[in-house]
Tab-separated table of C-alpha atoms in Angstrom:
chain	number	residue	atom	x	y	z
A	19	UNK	CA	27.465	-5.916	1.898
A	20	UNK	CA	29.083	-6.088	4.455
A	21	UNK	CA	30.563	-9.395	5.286
A	22	UNK	CA	32.364	-12.270	7.311
A	23	UNK	CA	33.679	-11.268	11.175
A	24	UNK	CA	32.691	-7.196	10.670
A	25	UNK	CA	29.030	-8.208	10.017
A	26	UNK	CA	28.962	-9.798	13.133
A	27	UNK	CA	30.407	-7.113	15.121
A	28	UNK	CA	28.160	-4.778	13.554
A	29	UNK	CA	24.945	-7.119	14.942
A	30	UNK	CA	26.801	-6.906	17.944
A	31	UNK	CA	26.870	-3.051	17.968
A	32	UNK	CA	22.994	-3.297	17.067
A	33	UNK	CA	21.618	-5.300	19.692
A	34	UNK	CA	23.963	-3.773	22.576
A	35	UNK	CA	22.528	0.220	21.285
A	36	UNK	CA	19.665	0.988	23.752
A	37	UNK	CA	16.841	2.524	21.568
A	38	UNK	CA	16.855	6.446	23.352
A	39	UNK	CA	20.714	6.319	22.539
A	40	UNK	CA	19.451	5.448	19.161
A	41	UNK	CA	19.393	8.698	17.078
A	42	UNK	CA	21.910	10.898	19.324
A	43	UNK	CA	24.613	7.903	18.574
A	44	UNK	CA	23.871	8.007	14.753
A	45	UNK	CA	23.571	11.640	14.642
A	46	UNK	CA	27.379	11.658	16.020
A	47	UNK	CA	29.089	8.948	13.890
A	48	UNK	CA	27.050	10.563	10.939
A	49	UNK	CA	28.385	14.135	10.697
A	50	UNK	CA	31.900	14.052	13.105
A	51	UNK	CA	34.930	12.291	12.028
A	52	UNK	CA	36.890	13.027	15.082
A	53	UNK	CA	36.514	14.042	18.480
A	54	UNK	CA	34.062	16.381	19.763
A	55	UNK	CA	33.613	18.874	22.618
A	56	UNK	CA	30.960	17.141	25.170
A	57	UNK	CA	29.164	20.457	25.437
A	58	UNK	CA	29.246	20.878	21.751
A	59	UNK	CA	27.569	17.983	21.316
A	60	UNK	CA	25.304	18.808	23.833
A	61	UNK	CA	24.040	21.991	22.564
A	62	UNK	CA	23.516	19.980	18.810
A	63	UNK	CA	21.315	17.193	19.924
A	64	UNK	CA	19.365	20.050	22.028
A	65	UNK	CA	18.783	21.465	18.396
A	66	UNK	CA	17.761	18.140	16.963
A	67	UNK	CA	15.213	17.746	19.928
A	68	UNK	CA	16.737	14.667	20.573
A	69	UNK	CA	16.872	15.463	24.511
A	70	UNK	CA	16.841	18.207	26.922
A	71	UNK	CA	20.000	18.879	28.618
A	72	UNK	CA	20.297	17.095	31.766
A	73	UNK	CA	19.083	13.822	29.453
A	74	UNK	CA	21.965	14.826	27.661
A	75	UNK	CA	24.480	14.727	30.222
A	76	UNK	CA	23.292	11.392	30.997
A	77	UNK	CA	23.232	9.494	27.199
A	78	UNK	CA	26.530	11.096	27.227
A	79	UNK	CA	27.366	9.145	30.063
A	80	UNK	CA	25.222	6.024	28.909
A	81	UNK	CA	27.133	5.822	25.656
A	82	UNK	CA	30.547	5.726	27.292
A	83	UNK	CA	29.708	3.313	30.359
A	84	UNK	CA	28.795	1.215	27.173
A	85	UNK	CA	32.094	1.596	25.293
A	86	UNK	CA	29.499	3.028	22.174
A	87	UNK	CA	32.310	6.290	22.524
A	88	UNK	CA	35.992	6.802	24.138
A	89	UNK	CA	36.883	9.539	26.204
A	90	UNK	CA	39.504	11.220	24.248
A	91	UNK	CA	40.157	14.574	26.661
A	92	UNK	CA	39.266	15.021	30.210
A	93	UNK	CA	39.489	18.766	32.022
A	94	UNK	CA	41.946	19.542	34.928
A	95	UNK	CA	38.742	18.424	37.438
A	96	UNK	CA	38.832	15.127	35.755
A	97	UNK	CA	35.262	15.823	34.061
A	98	UNK	CA	34.939	14.499	30.203
A	99	UNK	CA	35.745	17.250	27.933
A	100	UNK	CA	36.044	15.518	24.305
A	101	UNK	CA	34.694	11.888	23.082
A	102	UNK	CA	35.654	9.876	20.373
A	103	UNK	CA	34.712	7.150	18.359
A	104	UNK	CA	36.365	3.697	16.968
A	105	UNK	CA	36.153	3.489	12.900
A	106	UNK	CA	34.211	0.449	12.902
A	107	UNK	CA	31.406	2.170	15.233
A	108	UNK	CA	31.868	5.148	13.009
A	109	UNK	CA	31.063	3.023	9.873
A	110	UNK	CA	28.077	1.140	11.887
A	111	UNK	CA	26.721	5.218	12.034
A	112	UNK	CA	27.546	5.644	8.090
A	113	UNK	CA	25.575	2.162	7.455
A	114	UNK	CA	22.607	2.768	9.061
A	115	UNK	CA	22.087	6.368	7.697
A	116	UNK	CA	22.454	4.861	3.916
A	117	UNK	CA	19.802	1.718	5.141
A	118	UNK	CA	17.535	4.995	6.656
A	119	UNK	CA	17.559	7.025	3.418
A	120	UNK	CA	17.086	4.172	0.594
A	121	UNK	CA	14.046	3.565	-1.284
A	122	UNK	CA	15.308	0.921	-3.186
A	123	UNK	CA	16.703	-2.362	-2.872
A	124	UNK	CA	17.742	-5.609	-4.577
A	125	UNK	CA	19.097	-8.325	-3.242
A	126	UNK	CA	20.336	-11.137	-4.816
A	127	UNK	CA	22.028	-14.626	-4.919
A	128	UNK	CA	24.181	-14.903	-1.505
A	129	UNK	CA	23.010	-11.802	0.127
A	130	UNK	CA	22.422	-13.238	3.205
A	131	UNK	CA	25.915	-15.608	3.221
A	132	UNK	CA	23.994	-18.441	4.735
A	133	UNK	CA	21.815	-17.485	7.399
A	134	UNK	CA	18.274	-18.677	7.859
A	135	UNK	CA	16.311	-15.714	9.107
A	136	UNK	CA	16.633	-12.527	8.044
A	137	UNK	CA	16.174	-10.114	11.636
A	138	UNK	CA	14.963	-6.486	9.748
A	139	UNK	CA	16.382	-4.066	12.518
A	140	UNK	CA	12.694	-1.309	13.005
A	141	UNK	CA	15.020	1.597	11.946
A	142	UNK	CA	16.521	0.289	9.321
A	143	UNK	CA	14.053	0.514	6.095
A	144	UNK	CA	12.143	3.297	6.628
A	145	UNK	CA	11.824	5.132	3.134
A	146	UNK	CA	11.752	2.028	1.455
A	147	UNK	CA	9.690	1.560	-1.197
A	148	UNK	CA	10.843	-0.946	-3.718
A	149	UNK	CA	12.044	-4.372	-2.128
A	150	UNK	CA	13.108	-7.298	-4.795
A	151	UNK	CA	14.491	-10.373	-3.952
A	152	UNK	CA	16.787	-11.770	-6.868
A	153	UNK	CA	18.018	-15.654	-7.884
A	154	UNK	CA	17.642	-16.550	-3.773
A	155	UNK	CA	16.650	-18.741	-1.319
A	156	UNK	CA	14.532	-16.883	0.494
A	157	UNK	CA	15.355	-16.969	4.689
A	158	UNK	CA	13.062	-16.558	7.354
A	159	UNK	CA	12.189	-12.968	7.807
A	160	UNK	CA	11.408	-11.738	11.356
A	161	UNK	CA	9.671	-8.077	11.293
A	162	UNK	CA	7.070	-6.279	11.349
A	163	UNK	CA	4.642	-4.414	9.044
A	164	UNK	CA	6.240	-0.891	10.909
A	165	UNK	CA	9.730	-1.932	9.709
A	166	UNK	CA	8.146	-1.248	5.990
A	167	UNK	CA	6.169	1.891	6.323
A	168	UNK	CA	7.210	3.079	3.069
A	169	UNK	CA	6.853	-0.124	0.484
A	170	UNK	CA	4.982	0.051	-2.452
A	171	UNK	CA	6.324	-2.769	-4.465
A	172	UNK	CA	7.702	-6.160	-3.118
A	173	UNK	CA	8.937	-8.933	-6.131
A	174	UNK	CA	10.526	-12.107	-6.062
A	175	UNK	CA	11.914	-13.245	-8.852
A	176	UNK	CA	13.845	-16.847	-9.691
A	177	UNK	CA	14.296	-17.656	-6.377
A	178	UNK	CA	12.550	-20.491	-3.504
A	179	UNK	CA	9.983	-18.962	-1.620
A	180	UNK	CA	9.166	-20.484	1.832
A	181	UNK	CA	6.663	-18.700	3.326
A	182	UNK	CA	6.045	-14.465	3.013
A	183	UNK	CA	5.360	-12.839	5.898
A	184	UNK	CA	1.766	-11.760	6.997
A	185	UNK	CA	2.782	-8.598	8.204
A	186	UNK	CA	2.733	-6.835	4.671
A	187	UNK	CA	-0.862	-7.128	4.766
A	188	UNK	CA	-1.158	-4.069	6.785
A	189	UNK	CA	1.259	-1.510	4.949
A	190	UNK	CA	-1.032	0.862	4.299
A	191	UNK	CA	1.189	1.841	1.326
A	192	UNK	CA	1.102	-1.255	-0.803
A	193	UNK	CA	1.065	-1.377	-4.234
A	194	UNK	CA	2.351	-4.353	-5.751
A	195	UNK	CA	3.412	-7.718	-4.898
A	196	UNK	CA	5.034	-10.478	-7.659
A	197	UNK	CA	6.059	-13.691	-7.531
A	198	UNK	CA	7.563	-14.888	-10.988
A	199	UNK	CA	9.372	-17.838	-12.010
A	200	UNK	CA	10.097	-18.605	-8.317
A	201	UNK	CA	9.831	-22.604	-6.625
A	202	UNK	CA	7.077	-21.794	-3.793
A	203	UNK	CA	5.831	-23.148	-1.206
A	204	UNK	CA	1.856	-23.520	-1.367
A	205	UNK	CA	2.258	-21.441	2.221
A	206	UNK	CA	3.491	-18.827	-0.163
A	207	UNK	CA	1.225	-18.490	-2.669
A	208	UNK	CA	-2.057	-18.897	-0.340
A	209	UNK	CA	-0.238	-16.074	2.295
A	210	UNK	CA	0.319	-13.656	-1.311
A	211	UNK	CA	-3.730	-14.248	-1.861
A	212	UNK	CA	-5.206	-13.752	1.708
A	213	UNK	CA	-2.360	-9.977	1.766
A	214	UNK	CA	-4.784	-9.471	-1.495
A	215	UNK	CA	-7.563	-10.126	0.605
A	216	UNK	CA	-6.912	-8.029	2.922
A	217	UNK	CA	-5.864	-4.819	1.141
A	218	UNK	CA	-8.904	-4.788	-0.738
A	219	UNK	CA	-10.945	-4.857	1.989
A	220	UNK	CA	-8.976	-2.370	3.611
A	221	UNK	CA	-10.042	-0.125	0.139
A	222	UNK	CA	-7.143	-0.723	-1.812
A	223	UNK	CA	-8.540	-1.924	-4.792
A	224	UNK	CA	-5.612	-0.613	-6.591
A	225	UNK	CA	-3.325	-3.817	-5.237
A	226	UNK	CA	-1.841	-5.807	-7.921
A	227	UNK	CA	-1.164	-9.644	-7.028
A	228	UNK	CA	0.855	-11.098	-10.414
A	229	UNK	CA	2.557	-14.942	-10.101
A	230	UNK	CA	3.288	-16.181	-12.967
A	231	UNK	CA	5.351	-19.458	-13.490
A	232	UNK	CA	7.555	-20.685	-16.116
A	233	UNK	CA	4.420	-22.817	-18.299
A	234	UNK	CA	3.067	-19.741	-18.257
A	235	UNK	CA	5.533	-17.596	-20.428
A	236	UNK	CA	6.160	-20.518	-22.456
A	237	UNK	CA	2.497	-20.577	-22.308
A	238	UNK	CA	2.185	-17.095	-24.125
A	239	UNK	CA	5.369	-18.129	-26.246
A	240	UNK	CA	3.395	-20.770	-28.235
A	241	UNK	CA	0.380	-18.725	-28.544
A	242	UNK	CA	2.438	-15.558	-29.828
A	243	UNK	CA	4.330	-18.017	-32.084
A	244	UNK	CA	0.281	-19.422	-33.423
A	245	UNK	CA	-0.408	-15.701	-33.944
A	246	UNK	CA	2.604	-14.792	-36.270
A	247	UNK	CA	2.092	-18.136	-37.994
A	248	UNK	CA	-2.141	-17.383	-38.339
A	249	UNK	CA	-0.625	-13.931	-39.617
A	250	UNK	CA	1.395	-14.895	-41.898
A	251	UNK	CA	-0.554	-17.758	-43.684
A	252	UNK	CA	-3.510	-14.841	-43.961
A	253	UNK	CA	-0.699	-12.585	-45.774
A	254	UNK	CA	1.283	-14.567	-48.098
Protein backbone atom coordinates (compact mmCIF):
# COMPACT_ATOMS: atom_id res chain seq x y z
CA UNK A 1 0.00 0.00 0.00
CA UNK A 2 1.46 3.37 -1.03
CA UNK A 3 1.20 5.99 1.71
CA UNK A 4 1.81 9.62 2.58
CA UNK A 5 2.90 12.24 0.08
CA UNK A 6 3.72 9.58 -2.51
CA UNK A 7 0.07 8.52 -2.63
CA UNK A 8 -0.96 12.14 -3.20
CA UNK A 9 1.44 12.34 -6.15
CA UNK A 10 0.03 9.08 -7.50
CA UNK A 11 -3.49 10.51 -7.31
CA UNK A 12 -2.37 13.66 -9.16
CA UNK A 13 -0.77 11.55 -11.90
CA UNK A 14 -3.95 9.52 -12.22
CA UNK A 15 -6.04 12.66 -12.64
CA UNK A 16 -3.54 14.18 -15.10
CA UNK A 17 -3.49 11.17 -17.42
CA UNK A 18 -6.02 11.49 -20.28
CA UNK A 19 -7.90 8.29 -21.11
CA UNK A 20 -6.65 8.13 -24.71
CA UNK A 21 -3.01 8.19 -23.53
CA UNK A 22 -3.39 5.63 -20.75
CA UNK A 23 -2.51 2.42 -22.62
CA UNK A 24 0.54 3.82 -24.37
CA UNK A 25 1.82 5.55 -21.24
CA UNK A 26 1.45 2.46 -19.04
CA UNK A 27 3.07 0.28 -21.70
CA UNK A 28 6.09 2.58 -21.79
CA UNK A 29 6.42 2.73 -18.01
CA UNK A 30 6.05 -1.01 -17.46
CA UNK A 31 8.46 -2.18 -20.16
CA UNK A 32 11.27 0.37 -20.30
CA UNK A 33 13.41 1.35 -17.34
CA UNK A 34 15.59 3.83 -19.20
CA UNK A 35 15.14 6.03 -22.24
CA UNK A 36 13.68 4.80 -25.52
CA UNK A 37 13.91 6.08 -29.06
CA UNK A 38 10.68 7.74 -30.13
CA UNK A 39 10.55 5.87 -33.44
CA UNK A 40 10.97 2.55 -31.59
CA UNK A 41 8.19 3.37 -29.12
CA UNK A 42 5.85 4.39 -31.93
CA UNK A 43 6.45 1.10 -33.74
CA UNK A 44 5.71 -0.83 -30.55
CA UNK A 45 2.49 1.13 -30.00
CA UNK A 46 1.44 0.38 -33.57
CA UNK A 47 2.19 -3.34 -33.05
CA UNK A 48 0.08 -3.30 -29.87
CA UNK A 49 -2.68 -1.50 -31.81
CA UNK A 50 -2.72 1.47 -29.45
CA UNK A 51 -2.63 3.90 -32.38
CA UNK A 52 -1.69 4.35 -36.03
CA UNK A 53 1.58 6.15 -36.80
CA UNK A 54 0.33 9.74 -37.18
CA UNK A 55 -1.80 9.48 -34.04
CA UNK A 56 1.07 7.86 -32.12
CA UNK A 57 3.31 10.84 -32.94
CA UNK A 58 0.65 13.17 -31.55
CA UNK A 59 0.44 11.02 -28.40
CA UNK A 60 4.18 11.38 -27.82
CA UNK A 61 3.87 15.15 -28.13
CA UNK A 62 0.94 15.20 -25.70
CA UNK A 63 2.86 13.16 -23.13
CA UNK A 64 5.80 15.57 -23.38
CA UNK A 65 3.57 18.65 -23.15
CA UNK A 66 1.84 17.14 -20.10
CA UNK A 67 5.22 16.50 -18.42
CA UNK A 68 4.38 12.81 -18.15
CA UNK A 69 7.56 11.95 -20.06
CA UNK A 70 10.73 13.98 -20.51
CA UNK A 71 12.87 14.67 -23.55
CA UNK A 72 16.24 12.95 -23.17
CA UNK A 73 17.80 13.59 -26.59
CA UNK A 74 17.10 15.63 -29.71
CA UNK A 75 18.53 15.22 -33.19
CA UNK A 76 20.48 17.83 -35.17
CA UNK A 77 17.24 19.48 -36.31
CA UNK A 78 15.87 19.82 -32.77
CA UNK A 79 13.34 17.01 -33.15
CA UNK A 80 12.76 14.72 -30.18
CA UNK A 81 14.85 11.59 -30.61
CA UNK A 82 14.52 9.82 -27.25
CA UNK A 83 12.28 10.17 -24.20
CA UNK A 84 12.45 8.94 -20.62
CA UNK A 85 10.32 8.81 -17.49
CA UNK A 86 10.74 9.93 -13.88
CA UNK A 87 11.07 7.13 -11.31
CA UNK A 88 7.82 8.11 -9.57
CA UNK A 89 5.91 7.98 -12.85
CA UNK A 90 7.39 4.57 -13.61
CA UNK A 91 6.32 3.38 -10.16
CA UNK A 92 2.82 4.60 -10.95
CA UNK A 93 2.80 2.53 -14.16
CA UNK A 94 4.03 -0.59 -12.37
CA UNK A 95 1.46 -0.16 -9.59
CA UNK A 96 -1.37 0.28 -12.08
CA UNK A 97 -0.19 -2.81 -13.92
CA UNK A 98 -0.24 -4.91 -10.75
CA UNK A 99 -3.73 -3.72 -9.84
CA UNK A 100 -5.09 -4.49 -13.30
CA UNK A 101 -3.96 -8.13 -12.99
CA UNK A 102 -5.01 -8.54 -9.36
CA UNK A 103 -7.63 -11.24 -8.68
CA UNK A 104 -7.75 -11.24 -4.85
CA UNK A 105 -7.73 -8.12 -2.66
CA UNK A 106 -8.05 -8.02 1.13
CA UNK A 107 -8.16 -4.59 2.76
CA UNK A 108 -7.58 -4.27 6.51
CA UNK A 109 -7.67 -1.64 9.26
CA UNK A 110 -6.24 1.68 8.01
CA UNK A 111 -6.04 0.82 4.31
CA UNK A 112 -7.59 4.17 3.36
CA UNK A 113 -5.50 6.22 5.83
CA UNK A 114 -8.42 8.24 7.14
CA UNK A 115 -10.00 9.04 3.76
CA UNK A 116 -13.77 9.25 3.86
CA UNK A 117 -14.27 8.25 0.23
CA UNK A 118 -12.77 5.52 -1.92
CA UNK A 119 -12.54 6.74 -5.51
CA UNK A 120 -12.07 3.60 -7.57
CA UNK A 121 -10.48 4.12 -10.96
CA UNK A 122 -12.19 2.38 -13.87
CA UNK A 123 -8.96 0.69 -15.01
CA UNK A 124 -7.62 -0.51 -11.65
CA UNK A 125 -9.46 -3.75 -10.87
CA UNK A 126 -10.57 -5.22 -14.17
CA UNK A 127 -9.65 -8.80 -13.19
CA UNK A 128 -10.54 -8.69 -9.49
CA UNK A 129 -12.65 -11.68 -8.41
CA UNK A 130 -12.48 -11.60 -4.60
CA UNK A 131 -12.75 -8.42 -2.50
CA UNK A 132 -12.69 -8.51 1.31
CA UNK A 133 -12.86 -5.73 3.89
CA UNK A 134 -11.69 -6.82 7.34
CA UNK A 135 -11.75 -4.78 10.55
CA UNK A 136 -12.35 -1.53 8.70
CA UNK A 137 -14.46 1.58 8.82
CA UNK A 138 -15.75 1.36 5.24
CA UNK A 139 -15.76 4.81 3.59
CA UNK A 140 -18.12 6.13 0.99
CA UNK A 141 -17.48 4.57 -2.42
CA UNK A 142 -17.39 6.26 -5.79
CA UNK A 143 -17.49 3.77 -8.66
CA UNK A 144 -19.73 2.09 -11.22
CA UNK A 145 -20.42 -1.56 -11.98
CA UNK A 146 -17.94 -1.35 -14.88
CA UNK A 147 -15.05 -0.93 -12.41
CA UNK A 148 -15.30 -4.54 -11.09
CA UNK A 149 -16.53 -6.48 -14.15
CA UNK A 150 -15.23 -9.87 -12.94
CA UNK A 151 -15.99 -9.61 -9.22
CA UNK A 152 -17.53 -12.80 -7.80
CA UNK A 153 -17.18 -12.55 -4.02
CA UNK A 154 -17.68 -9.40 -1.90
CA UNK A 155 -17.03 -9.91 1.81
CA UNK A 156 -17.29 -7.59 4.82
CA UNK A 157 -16.08 -8.92 8.17
CA UNK A 158 -15.79 -7.25 11.56
CA UNK A 159 -16.20 -3.81 10.00
CA UNK A 160 -18.35 -0.69 10.20
CA UNK A 161 -20.51 -0.51 7.12
CA UNK A 162 -22.60 2.55 6.28
CA UNK A 163 -23.68 1.54 2.80
CA UNK A 164 -23.18 -0.96 -0.01
CA UNK A 165 -23.22 0.67 -3.46
CA UNK A 166 -26.22 -0.39 -5.54
CA UNK A 167 -23.91 -0.75 -8.55
CA UNK A 168 -22.94 -4.20 -7.26
CA UNK A 169 -26.38 -5.49 -8.26
CA UNK A 170 -25.46 -5.28 -11.96
CA UNK A 171 -22.32 -7.44 -11.80
CA UNK A 172 -22.98 -10.41 -14.07
CA UNK A 173 -20.48 -12.81 -12.49
CA UNK A 174 -21.30 -12.12 -8.85
CA UNK A 175 -21.78 -15.23 -6.72
CA UNK A 176 -21.89 -14.03 -3.13
CA UNK A 177 -22.05 -11.10 -0.73
CA UNK A 178 -21.16 -11.82 2.88
CA UNK A 179 -21.66 -9.43 5.81
CA UNK A 180 -20.31 -11.02 8.99
CA UNK A 181 -19.87 -9.54 12.48
CA UNK A 182 -20.26 -5.99 11.18
CA UNK A 183 -21.85 -2.88 12.64
CA UNK A 184 -24.17 -2.08 9.74
CA UNK A 185 -26.62 0.66 8.99
CA UNK A 186 -30.14 -0.34 8.04
CA UNK A 187 -29.44 1.15 4.60
CA UNK A 188 -26.53 -1.24 4.04
CA UNK A 189 -28.61 -4.30 4.96
CA UNK A 190 -31.54 -3.15 2.82
CA UNK A 191 -29.23 -2.63 -0.14
CA UNK A 192 -27.79 -6.11 0.30
CA UNK A 193 -31.30 -7.57 0.15
CA UNK A 194 -32.11 -5.50 -2.93
CA UNK A 195 -28.94 -6.69 -4.65
CA UNK A 196 -29.96 -10.29 -3.96
CA UNK A 197 -33.41 -9.66 -5.45
CA UNK A 198 -31.93 -8.03 -8.56
CA UNK A 199 -29.49 -10.90 -9.06
CA UNK A 200 -32.34 -13.41 -8.75
CA UNK A 201 -34.48 -11.42 -11.20
CA UNK A 202 -31.54 -11.49 -13.64
CA UNK A 203 -31.60 -15.30 -13.47
CA UNK A 204 -28.68 -15.71 -11.08
CA UNK A 205 -30.40 -18.19 -8.76
CA UNK A 206 -27.04 -19.40 -7.40
CA UNK A 207 -26.32 -16.01 -5.82
CA UNK A 208 -25.89 -16.18 -2.03
CA UNK A 209 -26.37 -13.44 0.55
CA UNK A 210 -24.85 -14.30 3.93
CA UNK A 211 -25.54 -12.02 6.90
CA UNK A 212 -24.14 -13.11 10.27
CA UNK A 213 -24.01 -11.33 13.60
CA UNK A 214 -22.13 -12.11 16.79
CA UNK A 215 -25.44 -13.14 18.34
CA UNK A 216 -25.96 -15.72 15.58
CA UNK A 217 -22.57 -17.29 16.30
CA UNK A 218 -23.21 -17.28 20.06
CA UNK A 219 -26.58 -18.96 19.46
CA UNK A 220 -24.99 -21.62 17.25
CA UNK A 221 -22.33 -22.29 19.91
CA UNK A 222 -25.02 -22.64 22.59
CA UNK A 223 -26.90 -25.13 20.40
CA UNK A 224 -23.71 -27.10 19.79
CA UNK A 225 -22.95 -27.19 23.52
CA UNK A 226 -26.52 -28.33 24.24
CA UNK A 227 -26.28 -31.08 21.61
CA UNK A 228 -22.93 -32.27 23.00
CA UNK A 229 -24.36 -32.40 26.52
CA UNK A 230 -27.41 -34.32 25.26
CA UNK A 231 -25.25 -36.90 23.48
CA UNK A 232 -23.04 -37.36 26.55
CA UNK A 233 -26.16 -37.98 28.63
CA UNK A 234 -27.43 -40.58 26.15
CA UNK A 235 -24.19 -42.53 26.09
CA UNK A 236 -23.23 -42.18 29.77
